[in-house]
C-alpha positions as a Markdown table, in Angstrom:
| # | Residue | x | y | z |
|---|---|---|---|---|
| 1 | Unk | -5.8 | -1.4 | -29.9 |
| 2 | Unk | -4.6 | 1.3 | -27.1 |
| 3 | Unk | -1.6 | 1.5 | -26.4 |
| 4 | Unk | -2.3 | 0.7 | -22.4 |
| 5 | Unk | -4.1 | -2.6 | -23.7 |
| 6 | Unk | -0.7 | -3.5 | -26.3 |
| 7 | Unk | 1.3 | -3.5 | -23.3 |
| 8 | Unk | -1.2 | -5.7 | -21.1 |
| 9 | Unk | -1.1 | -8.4 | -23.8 |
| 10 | Unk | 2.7 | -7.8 | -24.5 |
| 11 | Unk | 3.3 | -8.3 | -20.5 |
| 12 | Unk | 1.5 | -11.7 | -20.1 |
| 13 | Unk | 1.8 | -12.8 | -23.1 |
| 14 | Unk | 5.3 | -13.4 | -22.2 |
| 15 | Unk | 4.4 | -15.1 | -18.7 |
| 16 | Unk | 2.6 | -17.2 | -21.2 |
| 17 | Unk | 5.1 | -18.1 | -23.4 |
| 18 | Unk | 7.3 | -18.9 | -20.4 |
| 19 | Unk | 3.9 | -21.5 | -19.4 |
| 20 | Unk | 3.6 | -22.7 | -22.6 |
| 21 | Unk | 7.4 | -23.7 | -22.4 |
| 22 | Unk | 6.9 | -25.6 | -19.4 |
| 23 | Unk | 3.9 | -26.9 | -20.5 |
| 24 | Unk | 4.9 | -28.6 | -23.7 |
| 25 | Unk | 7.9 | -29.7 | -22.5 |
| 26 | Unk | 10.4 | -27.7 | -24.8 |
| 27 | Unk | 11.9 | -26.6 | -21.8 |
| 28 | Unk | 11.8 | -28.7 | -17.9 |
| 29 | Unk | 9.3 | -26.4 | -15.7 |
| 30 | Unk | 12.6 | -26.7 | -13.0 |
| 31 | Unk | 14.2 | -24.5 | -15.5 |
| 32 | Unk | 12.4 | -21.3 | -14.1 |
| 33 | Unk | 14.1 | -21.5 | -11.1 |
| 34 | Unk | 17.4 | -20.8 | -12.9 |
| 35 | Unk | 16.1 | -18.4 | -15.2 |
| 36 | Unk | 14.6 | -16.5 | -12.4 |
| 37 | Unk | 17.8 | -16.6 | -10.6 |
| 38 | Unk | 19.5 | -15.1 | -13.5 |
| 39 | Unk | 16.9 | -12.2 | -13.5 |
| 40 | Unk | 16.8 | -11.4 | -10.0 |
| 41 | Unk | 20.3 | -11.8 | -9.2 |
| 42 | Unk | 21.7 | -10.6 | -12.4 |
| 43 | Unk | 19.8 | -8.6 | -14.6 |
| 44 | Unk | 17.1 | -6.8 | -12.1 |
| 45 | Unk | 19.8 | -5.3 | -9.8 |
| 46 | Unk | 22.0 | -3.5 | -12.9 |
| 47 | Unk | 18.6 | -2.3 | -13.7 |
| 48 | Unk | 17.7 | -0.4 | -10.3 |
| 49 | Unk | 21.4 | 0.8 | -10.0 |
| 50 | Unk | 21.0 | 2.4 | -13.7 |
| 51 | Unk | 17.3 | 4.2 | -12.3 |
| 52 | Unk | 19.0 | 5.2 | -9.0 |
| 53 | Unk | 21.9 | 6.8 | -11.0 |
| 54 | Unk | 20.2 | 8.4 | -13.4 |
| 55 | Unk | 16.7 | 9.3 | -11.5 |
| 56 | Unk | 14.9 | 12.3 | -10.6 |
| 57 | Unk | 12.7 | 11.6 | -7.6 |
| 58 | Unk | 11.6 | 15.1 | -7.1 |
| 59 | Unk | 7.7 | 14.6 | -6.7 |
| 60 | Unk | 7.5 | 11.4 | -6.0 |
| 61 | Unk | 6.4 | 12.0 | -2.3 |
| 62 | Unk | 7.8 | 8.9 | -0.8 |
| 63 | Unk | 6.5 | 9.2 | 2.8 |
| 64 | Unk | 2.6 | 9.8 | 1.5 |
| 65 | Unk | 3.7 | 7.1 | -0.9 |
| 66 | Unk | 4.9 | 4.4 | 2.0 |
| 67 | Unk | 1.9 | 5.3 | 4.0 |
| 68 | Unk | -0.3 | 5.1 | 1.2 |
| 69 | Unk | 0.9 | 1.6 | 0.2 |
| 70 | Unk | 1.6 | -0.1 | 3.4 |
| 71 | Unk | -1.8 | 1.2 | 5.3 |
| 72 | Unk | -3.5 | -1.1 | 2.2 |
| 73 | Unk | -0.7 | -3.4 | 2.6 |
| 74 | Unk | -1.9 | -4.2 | 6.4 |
| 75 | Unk | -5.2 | -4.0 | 6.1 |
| 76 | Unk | -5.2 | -6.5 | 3.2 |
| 77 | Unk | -3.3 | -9.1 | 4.9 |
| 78 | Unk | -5.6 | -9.0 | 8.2 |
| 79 | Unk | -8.4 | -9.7 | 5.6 |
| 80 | Unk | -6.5 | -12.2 | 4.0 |
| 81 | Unk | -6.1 | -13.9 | 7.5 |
| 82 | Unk | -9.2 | -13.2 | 8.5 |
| 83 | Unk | -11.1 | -15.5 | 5.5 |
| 84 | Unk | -8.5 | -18.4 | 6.0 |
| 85 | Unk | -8.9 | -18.7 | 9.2 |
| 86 | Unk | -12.7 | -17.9 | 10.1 |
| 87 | Unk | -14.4 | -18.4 | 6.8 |
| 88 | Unk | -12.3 | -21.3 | 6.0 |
| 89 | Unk | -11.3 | -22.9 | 9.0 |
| 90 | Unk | -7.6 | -23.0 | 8.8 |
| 91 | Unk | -5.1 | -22.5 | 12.0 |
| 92 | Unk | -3.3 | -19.5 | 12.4 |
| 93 | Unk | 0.0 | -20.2 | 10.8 |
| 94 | Unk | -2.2 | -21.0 | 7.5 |
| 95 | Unk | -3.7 | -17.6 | 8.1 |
| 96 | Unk | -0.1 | -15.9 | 7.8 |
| 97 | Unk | 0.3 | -17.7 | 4.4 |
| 98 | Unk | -3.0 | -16.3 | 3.6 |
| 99 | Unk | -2.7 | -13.0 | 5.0 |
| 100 | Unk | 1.0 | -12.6 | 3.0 |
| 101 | Unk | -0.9 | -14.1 | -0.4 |
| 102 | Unk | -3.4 | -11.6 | -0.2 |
| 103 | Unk | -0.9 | -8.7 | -0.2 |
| 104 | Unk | 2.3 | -9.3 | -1.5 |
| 105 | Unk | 2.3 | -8.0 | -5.0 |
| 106 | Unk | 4.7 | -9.7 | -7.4 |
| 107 | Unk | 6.5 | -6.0 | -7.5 |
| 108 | Unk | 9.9 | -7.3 | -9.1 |
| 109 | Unk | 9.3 | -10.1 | -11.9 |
| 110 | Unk | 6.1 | -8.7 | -13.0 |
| 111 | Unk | 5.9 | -5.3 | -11.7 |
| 112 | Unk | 9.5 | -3.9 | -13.1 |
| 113 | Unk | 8.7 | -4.9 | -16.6 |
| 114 | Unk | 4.9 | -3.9 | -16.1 |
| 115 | Unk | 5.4 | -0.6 | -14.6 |
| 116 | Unk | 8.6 | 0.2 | -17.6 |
| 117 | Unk | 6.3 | -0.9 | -20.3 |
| 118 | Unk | 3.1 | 1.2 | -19.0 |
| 119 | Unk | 5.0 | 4.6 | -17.6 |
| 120 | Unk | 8.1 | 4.2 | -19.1 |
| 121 | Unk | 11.6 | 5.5 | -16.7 |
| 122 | Unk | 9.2 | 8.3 | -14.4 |
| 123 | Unk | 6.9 | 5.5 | -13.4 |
| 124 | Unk | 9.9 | 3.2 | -12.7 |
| 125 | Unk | 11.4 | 5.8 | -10.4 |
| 126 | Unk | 8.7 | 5.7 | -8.7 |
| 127 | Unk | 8.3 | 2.0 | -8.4 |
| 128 | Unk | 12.2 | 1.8 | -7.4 |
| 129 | Unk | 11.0 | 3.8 | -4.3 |
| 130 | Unk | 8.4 | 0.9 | -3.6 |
| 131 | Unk | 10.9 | -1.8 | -4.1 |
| 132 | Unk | 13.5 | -0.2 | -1.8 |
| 133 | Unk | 11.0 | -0.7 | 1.2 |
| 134 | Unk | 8.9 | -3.2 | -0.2 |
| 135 | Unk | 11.6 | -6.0 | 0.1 |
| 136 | Unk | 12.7 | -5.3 | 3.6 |
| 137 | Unk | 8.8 | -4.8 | 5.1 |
| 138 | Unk | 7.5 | -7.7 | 4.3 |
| 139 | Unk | 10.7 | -9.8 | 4.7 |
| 140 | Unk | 10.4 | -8.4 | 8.3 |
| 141 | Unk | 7.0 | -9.2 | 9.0 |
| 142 | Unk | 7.4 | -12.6 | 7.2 |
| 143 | Unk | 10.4 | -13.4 | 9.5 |
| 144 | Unk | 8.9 | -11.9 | 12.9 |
| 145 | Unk | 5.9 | -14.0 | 12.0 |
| 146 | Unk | 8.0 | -17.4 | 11.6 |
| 147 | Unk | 9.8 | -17.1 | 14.5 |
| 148 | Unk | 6.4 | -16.5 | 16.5 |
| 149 | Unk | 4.7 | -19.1 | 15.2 |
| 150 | Unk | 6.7 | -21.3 | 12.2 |
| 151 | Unk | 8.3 | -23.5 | 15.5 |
| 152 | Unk | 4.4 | -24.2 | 17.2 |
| 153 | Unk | 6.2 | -22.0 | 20.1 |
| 154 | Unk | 8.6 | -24.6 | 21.2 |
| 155 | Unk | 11.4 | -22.6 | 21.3 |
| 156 | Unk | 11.3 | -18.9 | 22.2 |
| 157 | Unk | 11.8 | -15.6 | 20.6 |
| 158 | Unk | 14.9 | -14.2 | 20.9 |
| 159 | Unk | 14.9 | -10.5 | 19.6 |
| 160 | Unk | 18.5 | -10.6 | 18.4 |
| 161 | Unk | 18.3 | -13.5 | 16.2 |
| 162 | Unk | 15.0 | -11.9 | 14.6 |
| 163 | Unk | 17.0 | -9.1 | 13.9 |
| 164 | Unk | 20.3 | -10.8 | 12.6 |
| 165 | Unk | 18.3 | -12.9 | 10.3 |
| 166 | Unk | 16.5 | -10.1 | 8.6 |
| 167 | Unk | 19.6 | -7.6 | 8.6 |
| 168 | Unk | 21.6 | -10.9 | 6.8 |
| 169 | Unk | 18.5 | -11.4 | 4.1 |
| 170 | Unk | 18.1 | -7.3 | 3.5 |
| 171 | Unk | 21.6 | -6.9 | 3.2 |
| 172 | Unk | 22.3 | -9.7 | 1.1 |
| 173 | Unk | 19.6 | -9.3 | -1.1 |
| 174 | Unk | 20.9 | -8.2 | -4.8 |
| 175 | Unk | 18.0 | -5.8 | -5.1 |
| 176 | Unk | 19.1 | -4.4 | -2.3 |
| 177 | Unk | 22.6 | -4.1 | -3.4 |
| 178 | Unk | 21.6 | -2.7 | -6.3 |
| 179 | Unk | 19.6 | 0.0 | -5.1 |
| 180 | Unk | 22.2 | 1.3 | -2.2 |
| 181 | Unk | 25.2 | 1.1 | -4.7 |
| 182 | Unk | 23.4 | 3.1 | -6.9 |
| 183 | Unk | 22.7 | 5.8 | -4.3 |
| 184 | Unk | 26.4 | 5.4 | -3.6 |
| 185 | Unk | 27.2 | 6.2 | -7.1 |
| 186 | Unk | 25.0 | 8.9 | -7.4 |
| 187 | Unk | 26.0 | 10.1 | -4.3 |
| 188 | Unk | 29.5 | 10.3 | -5.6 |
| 189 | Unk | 28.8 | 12.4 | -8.4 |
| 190 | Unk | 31.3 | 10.1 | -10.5 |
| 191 | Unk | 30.7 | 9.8 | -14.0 |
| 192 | Unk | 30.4 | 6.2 | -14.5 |
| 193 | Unk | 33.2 | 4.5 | -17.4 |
| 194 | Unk | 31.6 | 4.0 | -20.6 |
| 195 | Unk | 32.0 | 0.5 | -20.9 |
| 196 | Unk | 30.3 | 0.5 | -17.3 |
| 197 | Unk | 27.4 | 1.6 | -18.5 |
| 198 | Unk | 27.4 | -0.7 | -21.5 |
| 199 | Unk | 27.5 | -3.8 | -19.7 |
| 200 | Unk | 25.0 | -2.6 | -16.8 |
| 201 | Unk | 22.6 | -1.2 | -20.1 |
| 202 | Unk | 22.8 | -4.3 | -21.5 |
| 203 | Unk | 22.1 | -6.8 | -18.6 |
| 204 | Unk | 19.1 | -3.8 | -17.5 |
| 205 | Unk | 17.4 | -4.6 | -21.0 |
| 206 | Unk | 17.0 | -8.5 | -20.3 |
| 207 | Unk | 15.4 | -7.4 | -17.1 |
| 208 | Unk | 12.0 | -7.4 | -18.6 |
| 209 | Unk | 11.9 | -10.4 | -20.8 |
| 210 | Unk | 13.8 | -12.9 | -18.9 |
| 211 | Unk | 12.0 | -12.3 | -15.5 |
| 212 | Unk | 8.0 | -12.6 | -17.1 |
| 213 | Unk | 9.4 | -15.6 | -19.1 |
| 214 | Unk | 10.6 | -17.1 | -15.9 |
| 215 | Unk | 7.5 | -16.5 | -14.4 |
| 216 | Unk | 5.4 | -18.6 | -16.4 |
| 217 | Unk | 7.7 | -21.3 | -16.3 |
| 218 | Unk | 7.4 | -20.8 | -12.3 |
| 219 | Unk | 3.7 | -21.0 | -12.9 |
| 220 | Unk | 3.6 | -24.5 | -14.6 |
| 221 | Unk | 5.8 | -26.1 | -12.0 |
| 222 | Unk | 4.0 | -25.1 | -9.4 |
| 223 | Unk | 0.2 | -25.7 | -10.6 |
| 224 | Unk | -3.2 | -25.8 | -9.3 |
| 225 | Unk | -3.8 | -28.7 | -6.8 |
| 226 | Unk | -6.9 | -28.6 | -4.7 |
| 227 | Unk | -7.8 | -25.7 | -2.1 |
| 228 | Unk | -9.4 | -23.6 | -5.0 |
| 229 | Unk | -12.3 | -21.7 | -3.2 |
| 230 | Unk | -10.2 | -19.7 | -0.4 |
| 231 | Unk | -7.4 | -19.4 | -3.4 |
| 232 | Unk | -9.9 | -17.5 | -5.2 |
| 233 | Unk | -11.1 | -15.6 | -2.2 |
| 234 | Unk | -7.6 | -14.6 | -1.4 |
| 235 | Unk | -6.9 | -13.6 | -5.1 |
| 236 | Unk | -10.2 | -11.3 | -5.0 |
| 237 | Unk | -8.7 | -9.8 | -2.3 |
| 238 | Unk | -5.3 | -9.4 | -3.7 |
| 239 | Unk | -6.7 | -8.1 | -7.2 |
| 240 | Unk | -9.6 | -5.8 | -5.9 |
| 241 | Unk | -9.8 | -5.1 | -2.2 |
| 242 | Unk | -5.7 | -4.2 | -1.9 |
| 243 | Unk | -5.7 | -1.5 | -5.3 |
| 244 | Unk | -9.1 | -0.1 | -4.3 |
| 245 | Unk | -7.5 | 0.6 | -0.5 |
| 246 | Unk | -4.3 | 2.1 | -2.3 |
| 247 | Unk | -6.3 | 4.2 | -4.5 |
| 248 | Unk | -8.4 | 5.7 | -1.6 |
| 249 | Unk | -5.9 | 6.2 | 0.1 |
| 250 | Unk | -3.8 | 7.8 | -2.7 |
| 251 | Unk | -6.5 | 10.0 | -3.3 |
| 252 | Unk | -7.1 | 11.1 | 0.3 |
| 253 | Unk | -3.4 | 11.9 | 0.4 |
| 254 | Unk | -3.0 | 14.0 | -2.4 |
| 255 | Unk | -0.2 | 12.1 | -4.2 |
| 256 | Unk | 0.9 | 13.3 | -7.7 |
| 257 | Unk | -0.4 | 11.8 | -10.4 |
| 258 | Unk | 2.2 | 9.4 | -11.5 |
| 259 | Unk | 3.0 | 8.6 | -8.9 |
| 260 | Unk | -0.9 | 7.4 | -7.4 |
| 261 | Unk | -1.2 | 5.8 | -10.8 |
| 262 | Unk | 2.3 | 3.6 | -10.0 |
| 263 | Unk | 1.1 | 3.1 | -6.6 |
| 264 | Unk | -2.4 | 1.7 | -7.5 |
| 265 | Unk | -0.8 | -0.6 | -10.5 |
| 266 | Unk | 1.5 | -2.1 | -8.2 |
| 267 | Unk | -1.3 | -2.9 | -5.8 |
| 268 | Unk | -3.1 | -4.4 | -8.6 |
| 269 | Unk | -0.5 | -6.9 | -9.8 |
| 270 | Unk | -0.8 | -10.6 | -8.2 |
| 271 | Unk | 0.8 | -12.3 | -5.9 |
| 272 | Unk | 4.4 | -13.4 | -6.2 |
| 273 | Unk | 6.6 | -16.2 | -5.4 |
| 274 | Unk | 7.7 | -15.2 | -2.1 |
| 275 | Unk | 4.1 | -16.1 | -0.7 |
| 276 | Unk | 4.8 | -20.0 | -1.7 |
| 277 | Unk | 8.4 | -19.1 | -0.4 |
| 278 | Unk | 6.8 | -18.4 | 3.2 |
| 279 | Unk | 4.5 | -21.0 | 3.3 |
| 280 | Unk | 7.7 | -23.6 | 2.6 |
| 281 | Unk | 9.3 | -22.1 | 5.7 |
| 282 | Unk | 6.2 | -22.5 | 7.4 |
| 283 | Unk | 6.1 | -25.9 | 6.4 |
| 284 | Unk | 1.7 | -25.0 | 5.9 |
| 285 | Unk | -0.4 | -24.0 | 3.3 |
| 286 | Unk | 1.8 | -24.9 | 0.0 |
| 287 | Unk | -0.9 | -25.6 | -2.2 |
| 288 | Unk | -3.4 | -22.4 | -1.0 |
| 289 | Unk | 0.0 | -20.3 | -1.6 |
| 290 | Unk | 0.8 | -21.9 | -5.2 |
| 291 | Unk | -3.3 | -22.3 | -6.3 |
| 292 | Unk | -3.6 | -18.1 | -4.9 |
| 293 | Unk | -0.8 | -17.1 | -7.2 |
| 294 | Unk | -1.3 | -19.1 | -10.1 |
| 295 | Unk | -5.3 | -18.1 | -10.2 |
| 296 | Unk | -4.6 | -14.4 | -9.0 |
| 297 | Unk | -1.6 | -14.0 | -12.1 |
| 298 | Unk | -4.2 | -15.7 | -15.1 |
| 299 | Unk | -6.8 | -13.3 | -13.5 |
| 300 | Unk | -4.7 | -10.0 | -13.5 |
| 301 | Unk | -4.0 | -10.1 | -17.9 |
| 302 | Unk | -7.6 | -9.0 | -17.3 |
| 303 | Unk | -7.6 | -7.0 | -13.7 |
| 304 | Unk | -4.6 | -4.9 | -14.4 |
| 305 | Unk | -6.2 | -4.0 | -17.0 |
| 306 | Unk | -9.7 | -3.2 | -15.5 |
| 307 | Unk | -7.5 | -0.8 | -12.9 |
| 308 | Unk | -5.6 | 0.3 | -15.3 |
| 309 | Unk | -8.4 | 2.4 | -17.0 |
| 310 | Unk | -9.6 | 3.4 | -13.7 |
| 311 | Unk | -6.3 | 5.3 | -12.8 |
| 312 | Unk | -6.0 | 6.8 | -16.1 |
| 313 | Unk | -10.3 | 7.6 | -15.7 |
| 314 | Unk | -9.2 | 9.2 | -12.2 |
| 315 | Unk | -5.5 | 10.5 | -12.4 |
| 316 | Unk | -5.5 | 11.4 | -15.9 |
């Protein structure tokens, strides 16, 4: 077994223990909501404070890198609201739940411990530089898009409380807070206290684990309940059309290798929570949301791995 296919296995394997969990019953599927908590608001930012401390970016290219990933990013999601709503039939705010299903990659539970496991610290660098824009893109675009259309345009849009409301979610965000105090620190060229660095090493290390295991749990609670064909249309989009737009585009652009290879991966991984997150706010499109992720993550222990081989065929 290759090392690349080891890791694959190792990765969902865990999201599967975390189902299997939930499943059985040895643990309550509401569990995952804590557990995730605890990885997200606890372990995951130690971890992308420790990378922006210790990190060496040089070559990473971040503007071809953005430009790259975001192009693919749009064009993915104006597919993905393109077959709900004409192919499917569904209005236009279950279009934006399409459209964000299609292209959000699950780039923090799955992709940190993915991305570590696969490149090891140089491809996590480079993921770090993903996360630090990802997050506050698509929370913008997902917030501009509910107040256009979440409220069926009974109230109107006032630019200031657009702006407010992202600035509070960015800002607050513990990835977030992670990633600028790191800067900060490095920044400061401090040396940071030994037992520091203990306790942020050893909360970075559960990272991994914790976050796939609460992942699967999420997976279970959530389920598959009807609205299965554009689900799968969406997570072909997701899984195929989005990575084979980043890895033109990546190409075209002349991106290092590592770095195209991180880029193309991440585009590869499947939806995350944060689509069913939007399409609670919008009060629409629920079930599409929870069916597209929990088809699109089963699919990608074999699609991640189909890319993976392609990169590695392409990059070297």
């Amino acid at each position: 077994m290759s090392p690349l296919t080891e890791t694959v296995l190792f990765v969902f394997s865990l999201v599967a223990l975390g189902y299997l969990a939930g499943l059985t019953g040895y643990l309550r599927p509401a569990s995952g909501e804590g557990i995730a908590e605890f990885a997200i608001n606890v372990a995951l930012p130690p971890l992308l404070f420790q990378t922006m401390v210790k990190s060496d970016f040089h070559g990473a290219a971040p503007w071809s890198l953005w430009c790259a990933y975001f192009t693919a990013v749009a064009l993915t999601w104006a597919a993905g609201h393109l077959v709900t709503t004409r192919i499917f039939g569904r209005d236009a705010r279950t279009g934006i739940v399409g459209g964000v299903s299609s292209a959000y990659s699950n780039i923090v539970l799955l992709g940190a411990p993915f991305i570590l496991g696969i490149f090891g610290a140089d491809g996590f660098e480079v993921l770090s530089l993903l996360v630090a824009v990802h997050l506050p893109v698509m929370m913008m675009a997902s917030i501009v898009l509910f107040e256009m259309f979440g409220r069926g345009g009974s109230e109107p849009v006032h630019p200031l409380r657009v702006i407010r409301g992202f600035l509070r979610r960015v800002f607050l965000n513990p990835l977030i807070i992670g990633i600028l105090a790191g800067l900060a620190w490095r920044l400061s060229a401090a040396p940071l206290p030994e037992f520091a660095m203990r306790l942020v090493d050893a909360l970075a290390d559960t990272a991994g684990p914790v976050a796939l295991f609460a992942m699967g749990l999420s997976l279970r609670r959530l389920g598959i309940s009807g609205n299965v064909r554009p689900a799968l249309a969406l997570s072909a989009l997701k899984l195929f059309l989005m990575p084979a737009l980043v890895l033109a585009f990546v190409w075209l652009l002349g991106l290092p290798p590592l770095t195209a290879k991180v880029a193309v991966v991440v585009a590869a991984l499947p939806s995350g929570i944060n689509s069913y997150l939007i399409a609670v706010q919008f009060n629409t499109g629920q079930a599409l949301a929870s069916n597209q992720m929990t088809i699109a993550t089963a699919s990608a222990a074999v699609t991640t791995a189909f890319w993976l081989a392609v990169v590695v065929w392409v990059f070297g």
